[in-house]
Structure formats: C-alpha cells, structure tokens
Coordinates of C-alpha atoms and ligand atoms in Angstrom, one line a residue:
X1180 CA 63.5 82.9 13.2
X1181 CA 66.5 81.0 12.4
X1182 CA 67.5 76.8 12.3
X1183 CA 70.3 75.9 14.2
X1184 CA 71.9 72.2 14.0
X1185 CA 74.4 70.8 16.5
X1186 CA 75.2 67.7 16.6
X1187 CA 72.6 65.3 17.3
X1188 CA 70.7 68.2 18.7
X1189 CA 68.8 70.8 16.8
X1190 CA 65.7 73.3 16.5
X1191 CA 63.4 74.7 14.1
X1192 CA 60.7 77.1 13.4
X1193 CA 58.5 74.7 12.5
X1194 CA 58.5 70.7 13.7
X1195 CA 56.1 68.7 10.9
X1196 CA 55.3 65.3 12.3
X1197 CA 53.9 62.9 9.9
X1198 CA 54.6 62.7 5.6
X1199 CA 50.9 62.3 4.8
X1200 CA 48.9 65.2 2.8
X1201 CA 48.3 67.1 5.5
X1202 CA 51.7 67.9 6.9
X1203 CA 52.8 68.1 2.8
X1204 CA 49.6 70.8 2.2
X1205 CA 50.8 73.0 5.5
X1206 CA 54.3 72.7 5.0
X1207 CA 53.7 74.3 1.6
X1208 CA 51.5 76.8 2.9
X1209 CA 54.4 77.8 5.6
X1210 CA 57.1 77.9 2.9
X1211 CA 54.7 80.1 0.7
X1212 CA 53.8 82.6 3.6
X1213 CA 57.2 82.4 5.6
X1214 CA 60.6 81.5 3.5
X1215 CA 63.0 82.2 6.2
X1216 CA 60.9 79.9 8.9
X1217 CA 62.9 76.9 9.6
X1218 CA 61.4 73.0 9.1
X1219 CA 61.9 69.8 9.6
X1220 CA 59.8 67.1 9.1
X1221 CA 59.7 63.2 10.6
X1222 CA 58.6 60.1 8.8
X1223 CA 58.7 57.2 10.7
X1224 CA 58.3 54.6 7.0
X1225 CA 60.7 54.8 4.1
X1226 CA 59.5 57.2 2.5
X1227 CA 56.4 60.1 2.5
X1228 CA 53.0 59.0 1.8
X1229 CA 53.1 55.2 2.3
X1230 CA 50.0 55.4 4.7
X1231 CA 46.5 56.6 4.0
X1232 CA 47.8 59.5 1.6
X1233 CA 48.8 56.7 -1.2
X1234 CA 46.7 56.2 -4.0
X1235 CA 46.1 52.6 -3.4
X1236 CA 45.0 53.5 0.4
X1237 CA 42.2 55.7 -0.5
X1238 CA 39.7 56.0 -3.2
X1239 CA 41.3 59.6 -4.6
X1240 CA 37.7 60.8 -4.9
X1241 CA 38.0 64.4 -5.3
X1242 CA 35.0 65.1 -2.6
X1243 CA 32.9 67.8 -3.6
X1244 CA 29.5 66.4 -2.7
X1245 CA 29.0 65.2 -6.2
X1246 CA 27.7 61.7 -5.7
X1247 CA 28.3 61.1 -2.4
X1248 CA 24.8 61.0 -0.8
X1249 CA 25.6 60.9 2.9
X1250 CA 26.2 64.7 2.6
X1251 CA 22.6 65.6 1.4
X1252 CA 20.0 63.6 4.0
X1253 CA 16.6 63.4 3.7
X1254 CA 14.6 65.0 6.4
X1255 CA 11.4 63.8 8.3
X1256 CA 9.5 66.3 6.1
X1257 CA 10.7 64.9 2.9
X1258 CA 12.8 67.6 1.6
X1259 CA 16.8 67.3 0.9
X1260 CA 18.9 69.2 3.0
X1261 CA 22.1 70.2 0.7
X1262 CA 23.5 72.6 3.5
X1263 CA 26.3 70.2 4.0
X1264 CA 26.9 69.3 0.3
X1265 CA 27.3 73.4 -0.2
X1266 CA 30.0 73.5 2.3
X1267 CA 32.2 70.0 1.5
X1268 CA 31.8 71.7 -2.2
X1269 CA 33.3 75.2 -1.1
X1270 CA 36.1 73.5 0.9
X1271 CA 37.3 71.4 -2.4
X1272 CA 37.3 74.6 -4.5
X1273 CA 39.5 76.1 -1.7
X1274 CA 42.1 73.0 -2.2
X1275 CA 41.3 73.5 -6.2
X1276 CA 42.7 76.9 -5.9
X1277 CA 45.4 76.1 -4.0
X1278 CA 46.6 73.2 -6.4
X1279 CA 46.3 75.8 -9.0
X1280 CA 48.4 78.2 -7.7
X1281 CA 50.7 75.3 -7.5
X1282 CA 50.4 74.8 -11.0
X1283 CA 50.7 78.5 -11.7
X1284 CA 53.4 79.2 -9.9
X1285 CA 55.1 75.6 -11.3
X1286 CA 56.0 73.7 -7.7
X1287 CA 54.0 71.6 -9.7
X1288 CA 55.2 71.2 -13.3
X1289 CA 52.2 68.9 -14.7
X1290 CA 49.2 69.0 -12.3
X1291 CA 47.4 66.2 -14.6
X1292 CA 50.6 63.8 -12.3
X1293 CA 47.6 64.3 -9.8
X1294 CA 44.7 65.1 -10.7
X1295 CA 42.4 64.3 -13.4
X1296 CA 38.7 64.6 -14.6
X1297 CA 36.2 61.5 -13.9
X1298 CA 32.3 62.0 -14.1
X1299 CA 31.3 62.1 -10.7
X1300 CA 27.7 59.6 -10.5
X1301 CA 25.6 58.6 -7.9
X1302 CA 23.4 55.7 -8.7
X1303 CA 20.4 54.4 -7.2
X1304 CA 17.5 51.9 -7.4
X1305 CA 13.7 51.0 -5.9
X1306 CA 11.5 53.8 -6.2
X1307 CA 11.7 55.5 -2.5
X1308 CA 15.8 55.7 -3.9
X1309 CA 14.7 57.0 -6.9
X1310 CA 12.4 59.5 -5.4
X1311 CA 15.1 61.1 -3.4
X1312 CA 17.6 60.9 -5.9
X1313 CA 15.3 63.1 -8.1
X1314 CA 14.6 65.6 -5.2
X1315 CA 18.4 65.7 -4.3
X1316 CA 19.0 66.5 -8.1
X1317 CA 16.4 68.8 -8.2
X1318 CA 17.8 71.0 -4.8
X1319 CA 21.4 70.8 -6.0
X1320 CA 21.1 71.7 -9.6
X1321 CA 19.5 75.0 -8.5
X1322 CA 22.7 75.9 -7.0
X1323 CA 26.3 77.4 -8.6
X1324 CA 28.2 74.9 -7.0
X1325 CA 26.5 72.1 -8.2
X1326 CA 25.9 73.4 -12.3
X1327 CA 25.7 70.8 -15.4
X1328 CA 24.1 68.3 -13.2
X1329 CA 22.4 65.8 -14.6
X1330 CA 19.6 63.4 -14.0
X1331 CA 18.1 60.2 -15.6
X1332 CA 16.1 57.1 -15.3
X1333 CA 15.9 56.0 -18.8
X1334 CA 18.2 53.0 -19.1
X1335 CA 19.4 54.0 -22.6
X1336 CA 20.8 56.9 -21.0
X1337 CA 22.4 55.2 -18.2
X1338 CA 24.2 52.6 -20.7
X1339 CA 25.6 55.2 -22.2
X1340 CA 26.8 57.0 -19.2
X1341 CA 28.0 54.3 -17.4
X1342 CA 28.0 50.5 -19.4
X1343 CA 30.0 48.9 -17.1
X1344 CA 27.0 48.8 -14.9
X1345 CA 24.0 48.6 -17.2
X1346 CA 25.8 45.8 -18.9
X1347 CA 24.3 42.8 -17.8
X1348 CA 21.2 44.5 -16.0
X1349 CA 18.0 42.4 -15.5
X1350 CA 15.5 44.9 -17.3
X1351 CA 12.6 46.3 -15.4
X1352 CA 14.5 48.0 -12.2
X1353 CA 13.8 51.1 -11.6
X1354 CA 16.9 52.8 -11.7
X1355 CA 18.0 56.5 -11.4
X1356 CA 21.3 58.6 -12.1
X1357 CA 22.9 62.1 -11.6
X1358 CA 26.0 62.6 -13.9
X1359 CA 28.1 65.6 -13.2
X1360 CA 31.4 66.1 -15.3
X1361 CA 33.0 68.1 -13.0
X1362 CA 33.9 65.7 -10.7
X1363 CA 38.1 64.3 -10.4
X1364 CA 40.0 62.0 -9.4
X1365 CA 43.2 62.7 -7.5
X1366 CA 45.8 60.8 -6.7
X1367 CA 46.7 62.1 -3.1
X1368 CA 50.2 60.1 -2.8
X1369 CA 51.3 61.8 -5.8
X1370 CA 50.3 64.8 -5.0
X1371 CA 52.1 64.7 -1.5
X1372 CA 55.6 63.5 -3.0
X1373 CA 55.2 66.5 -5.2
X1374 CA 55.0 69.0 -2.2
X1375 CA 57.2 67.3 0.1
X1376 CA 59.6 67.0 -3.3
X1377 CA 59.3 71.0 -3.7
X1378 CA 59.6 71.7 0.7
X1379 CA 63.2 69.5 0.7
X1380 CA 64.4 71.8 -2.4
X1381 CA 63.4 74.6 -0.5
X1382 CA 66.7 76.0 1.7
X1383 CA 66.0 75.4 5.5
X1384 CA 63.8 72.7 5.2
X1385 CA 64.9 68.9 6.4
X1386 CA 62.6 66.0 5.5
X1387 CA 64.0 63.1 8.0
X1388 CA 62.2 59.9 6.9
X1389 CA 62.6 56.3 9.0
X1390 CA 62.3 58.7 12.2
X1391 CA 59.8 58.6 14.6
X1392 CA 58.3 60.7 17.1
X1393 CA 58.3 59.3 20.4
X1394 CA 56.9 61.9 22.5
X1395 CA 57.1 65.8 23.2
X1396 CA 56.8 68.1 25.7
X1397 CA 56.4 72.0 26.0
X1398 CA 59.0 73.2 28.4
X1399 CA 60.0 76.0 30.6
X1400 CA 61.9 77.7 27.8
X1401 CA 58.3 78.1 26.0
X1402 CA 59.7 75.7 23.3
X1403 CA 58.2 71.9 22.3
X1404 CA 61.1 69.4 23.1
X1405 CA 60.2 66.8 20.2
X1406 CA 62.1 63.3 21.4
X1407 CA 62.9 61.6 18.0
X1408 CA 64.2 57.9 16.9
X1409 CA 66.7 57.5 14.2
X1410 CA 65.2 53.9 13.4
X1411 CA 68.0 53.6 11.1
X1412 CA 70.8 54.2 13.0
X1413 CA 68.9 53.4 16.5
X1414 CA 69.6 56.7 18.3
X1415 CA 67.7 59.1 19.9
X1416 CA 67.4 63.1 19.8
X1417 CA 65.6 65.8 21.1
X1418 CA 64.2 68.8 18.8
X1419 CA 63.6 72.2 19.9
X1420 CA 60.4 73.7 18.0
X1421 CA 58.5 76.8 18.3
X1422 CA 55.3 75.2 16.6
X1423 CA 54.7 71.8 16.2
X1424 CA 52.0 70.2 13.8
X1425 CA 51.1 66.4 14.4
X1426 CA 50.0 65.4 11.1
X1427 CA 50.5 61.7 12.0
X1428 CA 46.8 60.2 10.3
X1429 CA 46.1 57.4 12.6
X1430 CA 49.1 58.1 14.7
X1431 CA 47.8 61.5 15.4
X1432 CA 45.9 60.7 18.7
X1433 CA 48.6 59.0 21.1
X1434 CA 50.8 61.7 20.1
X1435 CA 48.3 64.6 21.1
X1436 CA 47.5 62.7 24.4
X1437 CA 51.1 62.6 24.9
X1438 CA 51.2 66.1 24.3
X1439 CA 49.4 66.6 27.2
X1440 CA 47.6 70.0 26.3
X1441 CA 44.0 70.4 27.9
X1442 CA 42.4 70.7 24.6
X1443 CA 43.2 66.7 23.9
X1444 CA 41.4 65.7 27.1
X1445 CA 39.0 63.3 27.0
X1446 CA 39.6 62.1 23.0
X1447 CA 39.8 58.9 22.0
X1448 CA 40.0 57.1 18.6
X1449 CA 38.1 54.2 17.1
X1450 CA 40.0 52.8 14.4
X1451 CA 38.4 51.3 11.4
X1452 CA 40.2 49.3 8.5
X1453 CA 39.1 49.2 4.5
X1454 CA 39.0 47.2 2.2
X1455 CA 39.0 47.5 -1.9
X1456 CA 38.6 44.9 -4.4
X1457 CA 40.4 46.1 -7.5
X1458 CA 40.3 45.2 -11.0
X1459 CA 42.9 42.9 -13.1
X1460 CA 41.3 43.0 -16.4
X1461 CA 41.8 45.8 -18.8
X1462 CA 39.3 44.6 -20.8
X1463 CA 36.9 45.6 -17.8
X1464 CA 38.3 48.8 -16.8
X1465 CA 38.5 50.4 -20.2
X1466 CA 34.8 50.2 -20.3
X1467 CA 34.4 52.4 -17.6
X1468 CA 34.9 55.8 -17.0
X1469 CA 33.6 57.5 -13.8
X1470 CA 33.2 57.8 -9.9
X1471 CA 29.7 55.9 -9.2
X1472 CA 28.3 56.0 -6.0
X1473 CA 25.5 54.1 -4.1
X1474 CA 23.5 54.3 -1.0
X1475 CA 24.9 53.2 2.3
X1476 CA 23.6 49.7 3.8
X1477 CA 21.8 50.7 7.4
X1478 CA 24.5 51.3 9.9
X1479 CA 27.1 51.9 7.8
X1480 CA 29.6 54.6 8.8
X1481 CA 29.5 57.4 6.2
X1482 CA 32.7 56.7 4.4
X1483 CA 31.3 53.3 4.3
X1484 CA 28.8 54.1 1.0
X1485 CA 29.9 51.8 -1.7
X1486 CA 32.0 53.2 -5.0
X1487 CA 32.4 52.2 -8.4
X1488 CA 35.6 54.1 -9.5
X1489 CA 37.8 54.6 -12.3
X1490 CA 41.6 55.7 -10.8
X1491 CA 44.2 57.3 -12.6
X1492 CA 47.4 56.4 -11.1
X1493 CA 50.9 56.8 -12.5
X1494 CA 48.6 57.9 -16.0
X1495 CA 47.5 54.3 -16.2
X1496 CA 43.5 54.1 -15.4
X1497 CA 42.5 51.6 -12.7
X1498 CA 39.2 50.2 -11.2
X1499 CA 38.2 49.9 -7.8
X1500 CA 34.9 49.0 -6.0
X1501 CA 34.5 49.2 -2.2
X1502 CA 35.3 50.2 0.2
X1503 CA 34.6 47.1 2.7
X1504 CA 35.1 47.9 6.3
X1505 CA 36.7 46.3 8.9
X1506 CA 38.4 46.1 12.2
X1507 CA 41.7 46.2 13.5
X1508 CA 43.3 47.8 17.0
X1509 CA 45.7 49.6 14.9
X1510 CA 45.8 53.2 14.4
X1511 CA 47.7 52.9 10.8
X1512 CA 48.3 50.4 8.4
X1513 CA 51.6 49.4 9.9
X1514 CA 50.9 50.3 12.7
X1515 CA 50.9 48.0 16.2
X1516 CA 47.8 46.1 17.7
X1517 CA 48.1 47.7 20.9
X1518 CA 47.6 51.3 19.2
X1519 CA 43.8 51.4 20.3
X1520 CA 44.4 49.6 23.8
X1521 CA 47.0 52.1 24.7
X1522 CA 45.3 54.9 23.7
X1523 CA 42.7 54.3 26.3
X1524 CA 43.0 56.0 29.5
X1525 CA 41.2 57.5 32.3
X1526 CA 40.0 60.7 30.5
X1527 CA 38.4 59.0 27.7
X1528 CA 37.1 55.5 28.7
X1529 CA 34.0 57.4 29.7
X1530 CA 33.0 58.6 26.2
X1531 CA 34.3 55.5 24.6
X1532 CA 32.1 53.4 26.7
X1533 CA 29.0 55.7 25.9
X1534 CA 29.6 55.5 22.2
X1535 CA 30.0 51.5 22.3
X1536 CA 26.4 51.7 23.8
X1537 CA 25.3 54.1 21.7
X1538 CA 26.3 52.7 18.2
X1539 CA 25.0 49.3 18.1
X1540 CA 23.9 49.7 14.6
X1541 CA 27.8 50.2 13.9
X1542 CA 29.2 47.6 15.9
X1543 CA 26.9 45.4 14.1
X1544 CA 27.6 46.6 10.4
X1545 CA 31.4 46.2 11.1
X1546 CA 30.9 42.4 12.1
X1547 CA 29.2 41.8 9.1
X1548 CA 31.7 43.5 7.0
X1549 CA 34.4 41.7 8.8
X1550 CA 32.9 37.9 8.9
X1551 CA 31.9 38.8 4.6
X1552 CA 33.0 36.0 2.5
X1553 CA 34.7 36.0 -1.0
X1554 CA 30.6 35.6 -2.5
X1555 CA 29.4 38.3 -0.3
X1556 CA 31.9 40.5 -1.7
X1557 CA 31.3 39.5 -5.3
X1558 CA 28.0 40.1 -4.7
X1559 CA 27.6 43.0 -3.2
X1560 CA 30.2 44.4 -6.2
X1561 CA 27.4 42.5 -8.5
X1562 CA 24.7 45.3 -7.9
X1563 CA 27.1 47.3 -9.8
X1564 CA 28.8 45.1 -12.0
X1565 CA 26.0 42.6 -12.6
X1566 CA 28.4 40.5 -14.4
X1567 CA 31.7 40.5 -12.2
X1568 CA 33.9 37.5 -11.9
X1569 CA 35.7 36.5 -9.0
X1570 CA 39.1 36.0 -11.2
X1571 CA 38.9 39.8 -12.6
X1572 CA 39.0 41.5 -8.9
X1573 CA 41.8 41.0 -6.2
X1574 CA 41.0 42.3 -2.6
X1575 CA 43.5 45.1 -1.6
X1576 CA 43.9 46.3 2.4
X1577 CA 43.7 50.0 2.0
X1578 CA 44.6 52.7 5.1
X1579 CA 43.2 52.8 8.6
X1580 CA 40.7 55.6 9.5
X1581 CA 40.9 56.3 13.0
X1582 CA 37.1 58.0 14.1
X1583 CA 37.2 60.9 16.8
X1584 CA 35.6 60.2 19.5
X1585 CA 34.4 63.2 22.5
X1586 CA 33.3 63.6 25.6
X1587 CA 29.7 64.8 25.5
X1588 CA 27.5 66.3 28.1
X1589 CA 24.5 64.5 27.7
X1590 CA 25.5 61.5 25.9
X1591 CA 29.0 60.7 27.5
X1592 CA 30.6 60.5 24.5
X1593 CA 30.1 61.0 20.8
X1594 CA 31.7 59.0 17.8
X1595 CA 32.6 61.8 15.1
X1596 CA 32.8 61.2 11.2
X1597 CA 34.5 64.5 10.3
X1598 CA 38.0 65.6 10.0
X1599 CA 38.4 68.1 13.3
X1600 CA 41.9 70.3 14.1
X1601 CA 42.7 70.2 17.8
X1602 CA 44.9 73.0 18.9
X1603 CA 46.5 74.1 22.0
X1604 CA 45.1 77.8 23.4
X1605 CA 49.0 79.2 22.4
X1606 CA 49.2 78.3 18.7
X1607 CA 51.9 76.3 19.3
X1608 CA 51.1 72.9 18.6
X1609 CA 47.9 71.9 16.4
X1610 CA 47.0 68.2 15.2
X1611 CA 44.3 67.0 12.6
X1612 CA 42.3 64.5 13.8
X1613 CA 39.7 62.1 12.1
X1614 CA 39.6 61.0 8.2
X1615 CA 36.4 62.6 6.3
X1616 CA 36.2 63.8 3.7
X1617 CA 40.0 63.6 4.5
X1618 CA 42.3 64.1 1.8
X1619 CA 40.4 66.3 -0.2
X1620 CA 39.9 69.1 2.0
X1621 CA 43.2 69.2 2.6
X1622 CA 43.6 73.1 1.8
X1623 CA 41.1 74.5 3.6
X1624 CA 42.1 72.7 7.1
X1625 CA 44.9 73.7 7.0
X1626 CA 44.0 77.3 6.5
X1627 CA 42.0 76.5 9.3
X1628 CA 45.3 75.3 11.3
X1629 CA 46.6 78.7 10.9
X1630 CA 44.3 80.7 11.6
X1631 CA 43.8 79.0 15.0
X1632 CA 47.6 78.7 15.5
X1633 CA 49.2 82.0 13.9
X1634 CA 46.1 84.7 14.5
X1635 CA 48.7 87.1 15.4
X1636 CA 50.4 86.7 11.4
X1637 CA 47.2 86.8 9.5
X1638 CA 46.8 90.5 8.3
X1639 CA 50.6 89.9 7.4
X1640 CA 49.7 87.2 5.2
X1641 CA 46.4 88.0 3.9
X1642 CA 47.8 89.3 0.6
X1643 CA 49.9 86.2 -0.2
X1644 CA 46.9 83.9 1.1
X1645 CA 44.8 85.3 -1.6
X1646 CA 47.4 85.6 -3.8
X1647 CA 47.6 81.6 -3.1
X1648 CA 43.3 80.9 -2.5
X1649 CA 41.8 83.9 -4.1
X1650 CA 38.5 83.2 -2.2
X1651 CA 40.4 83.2 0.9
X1652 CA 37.6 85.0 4.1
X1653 CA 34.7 84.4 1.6
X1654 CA 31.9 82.4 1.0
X1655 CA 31.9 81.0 -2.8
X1656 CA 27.6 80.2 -1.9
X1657 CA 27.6 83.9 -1.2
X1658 CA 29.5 85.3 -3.9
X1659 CA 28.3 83.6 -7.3
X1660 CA 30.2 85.2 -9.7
X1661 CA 33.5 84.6 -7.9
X1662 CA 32.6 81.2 -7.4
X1663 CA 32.1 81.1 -11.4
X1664 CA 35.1 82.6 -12.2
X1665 CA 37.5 80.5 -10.1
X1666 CA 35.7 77.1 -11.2
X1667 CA 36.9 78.1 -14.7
X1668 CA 40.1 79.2 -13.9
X1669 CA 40.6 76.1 -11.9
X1670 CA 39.8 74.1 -14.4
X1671 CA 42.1 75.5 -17.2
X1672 CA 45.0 75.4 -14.9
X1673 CA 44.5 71.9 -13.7
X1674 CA 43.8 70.7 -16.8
X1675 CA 40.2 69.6 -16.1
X1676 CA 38.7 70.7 -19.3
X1677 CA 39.3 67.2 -21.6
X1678 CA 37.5 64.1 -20.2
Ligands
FAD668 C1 39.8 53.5 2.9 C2 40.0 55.0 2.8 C3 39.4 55.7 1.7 C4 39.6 57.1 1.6 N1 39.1 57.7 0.5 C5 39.3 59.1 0.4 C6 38.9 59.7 -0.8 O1 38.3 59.1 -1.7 N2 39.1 61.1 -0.9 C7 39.6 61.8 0.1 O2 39.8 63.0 0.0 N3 40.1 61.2 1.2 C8 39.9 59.8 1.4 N4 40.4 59.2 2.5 C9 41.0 60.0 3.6 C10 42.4 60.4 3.3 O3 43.2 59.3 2.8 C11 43.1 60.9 4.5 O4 42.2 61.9 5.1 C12 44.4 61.5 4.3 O5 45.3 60.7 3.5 C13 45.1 61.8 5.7 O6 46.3 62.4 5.5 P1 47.3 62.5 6.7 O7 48.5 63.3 6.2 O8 46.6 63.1 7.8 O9 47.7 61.0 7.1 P2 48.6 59.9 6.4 O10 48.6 60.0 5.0 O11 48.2 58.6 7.1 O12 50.0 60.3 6.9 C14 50.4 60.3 8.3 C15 51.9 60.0 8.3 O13 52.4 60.1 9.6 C16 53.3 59.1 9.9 N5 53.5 59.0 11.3 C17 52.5 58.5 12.2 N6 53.0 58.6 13.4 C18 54.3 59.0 13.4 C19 55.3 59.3 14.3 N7 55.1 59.1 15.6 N8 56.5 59.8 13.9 C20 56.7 60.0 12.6 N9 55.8 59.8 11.6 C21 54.6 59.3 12.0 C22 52.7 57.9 9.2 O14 53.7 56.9 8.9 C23 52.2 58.5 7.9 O15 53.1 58.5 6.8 C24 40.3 57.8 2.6 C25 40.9 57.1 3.7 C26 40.7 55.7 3.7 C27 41.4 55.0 4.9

C-alpha cells in the first residue's frame, strides 16, 4: 500500500475520522501491525481529544468492575451474577497490556502521565444494600480477577478507608464497603495526545485537525471517497481510502448513516449530557483518596451511578462527584442542536418511537436530573460528603454520550448501554458506536475492529498482536495463572505498585 498526495486531492491506506481514544488506540494498533500502511487522520476542533476523551469530560475510571455495581445484578433468586463483571474486568486487562507494551516499548516515556493507582470502593447503606454488597463481595473475591478485595461495615474501618465520607456521618447507619487497591485512574485525554503525539512522528502518517468529515461514499473504484472541510482555510477535498474507521464519539452515527452501508440501517442515537460538580478546596481533596461508588437511583441509566473520585490530572489530584445527567439534542459537546433531529429518518423512527414507550422510567429520571436545583445537587453529593458546602464545588458540563439505539423484533426498538462496533460485510469501513464502559476498553474494541475488518491479515499479525496483548485469543477467567502473571507485570510497568 502506498500514500499518494496531489494537490488538494489525496489517498491513504487508512482514513481515521475522529481524534478521540478510539481512533488514537487503533491508529496505534495499525502503525504497530502495518508500518508501511498510509494514515491520515481528521479532527474537526483544535486539537485531538477536546470531546469526551478529555479528562475533565469523563470520570477517568479505569473500569474493571471494581466498584461499579451495575455490572454485578442481583437476580430474582437472590444470588449475584458477576458474569458481566468477569468480562468488563478481562477487557481492561487487555487495554492494561496494551498500555504496557506502550510503556515497554517507550511510545510512551512515563505511563504514570496517564495512569495512576486510586482504591477503587463501592459504598452502600440500609440493610437490603448491605446484604448485597456482602454477597457481591463474597462472589467476587472468590475469583482471580477480583483478588485483595475487601469488605467492611465497621465504621472505624471505613474512616480510615475513606474519611472524606465518614467525616461528618450521623452514627447509627448501617453502612457497608468493598476496598480494592487495584483499581486506577486514567486520564484518557492524556493518554490520547500521547498516541496521536507518537502516530504524527511516525513517517506516512497525517494528523489534519480543524477538518471535518462531511460525508463519504464507497465508489465504483472499491475505494471510500471521504469529502473533507478545511474549516481553516474553508475549502473542500475528497480523500481516497481503502478502510475507513469513524471514530467520531457522538458524531459517529450521522456519519455511519451517511455511509449508507446495510449494517447501519435502522440505528439511531439518544443523546444524553453530564454533569460533574468538582472540587475547589485543596483542603478537601487532600483528604481523599479513592474511586467510591454508590447505587443507582431507580431509573437511572447505568453510567448514571453516582461517584466520589479522586483524579489525577496533569500530576495534580482533583475531586469530582457526579455524574448528573441531562439532556441536550446534541451528539457532542460542541456539537449542533439539530444533531439528534437530523439523525432521525425513516429507518429508525420505528425503534426510536418503541424505546420512548418503553423507557418511561428513563424519560422520567432524566427530567428530574435536568429540573435538579443547586440544593438538590448539594444534597445528593451530601450522602457522600455529609458536610459539603456549596462554595467548595463548581458544576462542570462534561461530554455527551450518545446511546445506541436498534431495531428489535419484538420490541421495535431497543435502547443499548454498551459500547457496539458496526462494520460493513467488506472490512472496509467500521465505526464504534455507544459510550460504556467507553474509554476504558479502548484496547480490546479495537482488537475487536480488526478482527471484523482485517480477518484476511490476522494469522499475519498474530505474533506481533501477542507480542503487543500477550493474552491476545484467550480467556484470562480460563487461564488463571496467565491472568496472574500479566496483572503483575502490568502493574510494574505501569507503575501501579505505590499508592
Ligand atoms: C460523563 C462521561 C463520563 C465518562 N466516564 C468514563 C469513565 O470513567 N471511564 C471510561 O472508561 N469511560 C468513560 N466515559 C466514556 C469515554 O469518555 C468515551 O467512551 C470515550 O472518550 C470515547 O472516545 P471516542 O474516541 O469514541 O470519542 P471522542 O473522545 O468524543 O472523540 C471523537 C472525536 O471525533 C471528532 N469528530 C466528530 N465528528 C467528526 C467529523 N465529522 N469530522 C472530524 N472529526 C469529528 C470529535 O470532535 C472528537 O474529537 C465517560 C463519558 C462521559 C460522557
């Protein structure tokens, strides 16, 4: 393959659309797996990772099914199903081993510029809470993936773990903890300046920010024609690309539609906003140190579960508590308000009429969140900081999550949580979809994008794709002692070992 520029005309190999994490983690993968392959890239914002990659859009939990609770349910019976805590677990390993090799191989000269250890906690109170935080320690602790996990209700305990919160505490709740110190915080933006930093050093590889994708096309010639805006100069250009990846975060969807492969028939988006209140007082955030995690209100989307977390950004701790949802029609955080109108059309106004039925308890959470006032915030920040002040927090907007939504045989249409690829039946053009656990799991979707778009390279690869995730076509749940091993190894190379 070869990159060719005339004029305002070109081509490439490879044509990534979007300087989020996603497009960063896959370009990095190409360059590893194919140096001669050609790339550009197309930023439509100043610079890379100003949307829902940057550290202030996001709460940089390193999601490994830790704390977060919505991954383990309860079921009718009683017990706690950890199936989907085993396999969010795995899939951060995967991006653990990736960031190593990073580290290893120095495209990334300090990995501590993104990543750093915080005690991962989930907190609960009232007794049913308590009762299935006990179980859900009890199932998970059992388990490799989950080792050093530790529980407590005894409020001496709990003060020293996490004082912020006890601090302040009418006595007599019945309160319960896990604690497990394996747990990170990562600062995604970082992270994705880094890679994209390391692609544009790379030779054949153009990173073209303040130019946006207007629309594509596959042609006759078997190639995607990739219309692009200069905003700076305010011209236009059409680039010729064997594979195309639309790694656009909220912008993702109008783009696929336009696209017009089957496979994005049917999909629509439901956008839904955040919000953070963050902390001004040093004083307040030295005294904590950890990720702690509550139980979702009744209706609450998933990603919804309120967070007490310590961030390390720039090597300066922070504090954030949220997130608060809310609504907007955009698809991104500078985005337009006709993102979600225009992205309805005849294929999907089915489904997205079913789900608007079907999720009343959704609708109705997200008009709560979104008529909250100033108290309500405090307050609901007050059940884990019992004695926050309104002048030590600021509210911050952080990115826009845009939710799949399906058609569905029986129900018309589904609203999805999950982060889903959606790739044409060629390989040729593959976009990721959806927002949880998002950033995180970077690595292993996009292992996942080619395998669905380069099937035909894999064997080719395979060495260098160990070389890069040695648990690459396995299990870590089915091979314990691997899964040991690389834990450790991980967590010398990135540094994780000092708290
Ligand atoms: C409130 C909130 C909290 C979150 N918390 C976490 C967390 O704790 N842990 C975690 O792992 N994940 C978290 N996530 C999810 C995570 O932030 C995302 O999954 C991840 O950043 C998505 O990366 P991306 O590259 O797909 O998108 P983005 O980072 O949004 O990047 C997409 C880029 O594409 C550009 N673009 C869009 N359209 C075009 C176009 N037409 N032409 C050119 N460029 C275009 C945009 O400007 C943008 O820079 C959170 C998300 C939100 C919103």
């Amino acid at each position: 393959m070869s990159s060719i520029t005339t004029g305002t005309a070109s081509s490439a190999d490879v044509v990534l659309i979007g300087g989020g994490v996603m497009s960063a983690t896959l370009g990095a993968f190409l360059r590893q797996l194919q140096p001669d392959w050609s790339i550009s890239i197309f930023e439509r914002l100043d610079n890379v990772a100003e949307e829902s990659s940057d550290a202030w859009n996001n709460a940089g939990t390193g999601h490994s099914a830790l704390c977060e609770l919505n991954y383990t349910p309860q079921q009718a019976d009683g017990h706690v199903d950890i199936s989907k805590a085993v396999v969010v677990n795995e899939a951060f390993q995967v991006s653990r081993q990736f960031w190593s090799y990073l580290a290893e191989t120095g495209i990334v000269a300090n990995p501590r510029d993104f990543i750093t250890p915080v005690p991962h906690m989930s907190f609960v109170w009232g007794e049913a809470n308590t009762e299935f935080l006990r179980k859900r320690y009890e199932a998970l602790s059992q388990h490799p993936l989950f080792e050093g996990m530790e529980y407590s209700e005894d409020p001496a305990q709990l003060a020293q773990w996490m004082p912020l919160v006890m601090k302040a505490r009418k006595p007599g709740q019945k309160l319960a903890v896990t604690r497990s110190l394996n747990g990170t915080d990562v600062n995604f933006g970082a992270l994705t300046r880094l890679l994209f930093g390391y692609l544009a050093s790379t030779p054949a590889c153009t990173l073209h920010t303040r130019h946006e994708v207007l629309d594509l096309k596959k042609e006759p010639d078997g190639l995607w024609h990739v219309k692009v805006q200069d905003l700076r100069q305010n011209t236009q250009r059409t680039v010729k690309a064997k594979f195309v990846f639309v790694g656009g975060g909220g912008g993702a969807l109008p783009l696929l539609q336009k696209s017009g492969i089957p496979e994005a028939r049917g999909v629509g988006g439901f956008p839904v906003s955040g919000q953070f209140l963050r902390c001004k007082n040093p004083d307040i955030i030295s005294q904590h140190h950890a990720k702690v995690y509550g139980k979702a209100s009744v209706g609450a989307p998933p990603m919804s579960v309120p967070h007490l977390d310590t961030r390390v950004i720039n090597g300066q701790r922070a504090l954030l508590f949220g997130p608060y949802a809310g609504f907007s029609t955009r698809f991104l955080k500078q985005g337009s308000l006709m993102d979600l109108p225009k992205s309805i059309n005849g294929g999907n106004l089915g489904a997205m009429l079913a789900v608007a039925k079907d999720n009343w308890p959704l609708t109705r959470y997200l008009i709560q969140q979104v008529m909250q006032s100033n108290d309500e915030r405090m307050n609901a920040l007050r059940d884990f900081v019992p004695d926050a002040k309104p002048e030590d927090w600021e509210l911050v907007t952080a990115g826009q999550r845009v939710q799949v939504i399906k058609k569905d045989a029986k129900k018309g249409g589904v609203l999805q949580f999950g982060t889903e690829v959606v790739a044409s039946k060629d390989g040729s053009i593959a976009a990721l979809l959806g927002a949880s656990p998002g950033a995180s799991t970077a690595a292993p979707i996009m292992l996942t994008v080619l395998e669905k778009c380069f099937g035909s390279k894999l064997a080719e690869w395979e060495p260098k794709l160990k070389a890069m995730v040695p648990s690459y076509g396995q299990k870590l749940s089915d091979n314990l002692d691997l899964c040991k091993t690389l834990r450790d190894k991980t967590t010398q190379t990135l540094k994780l070992q000092d708290l």
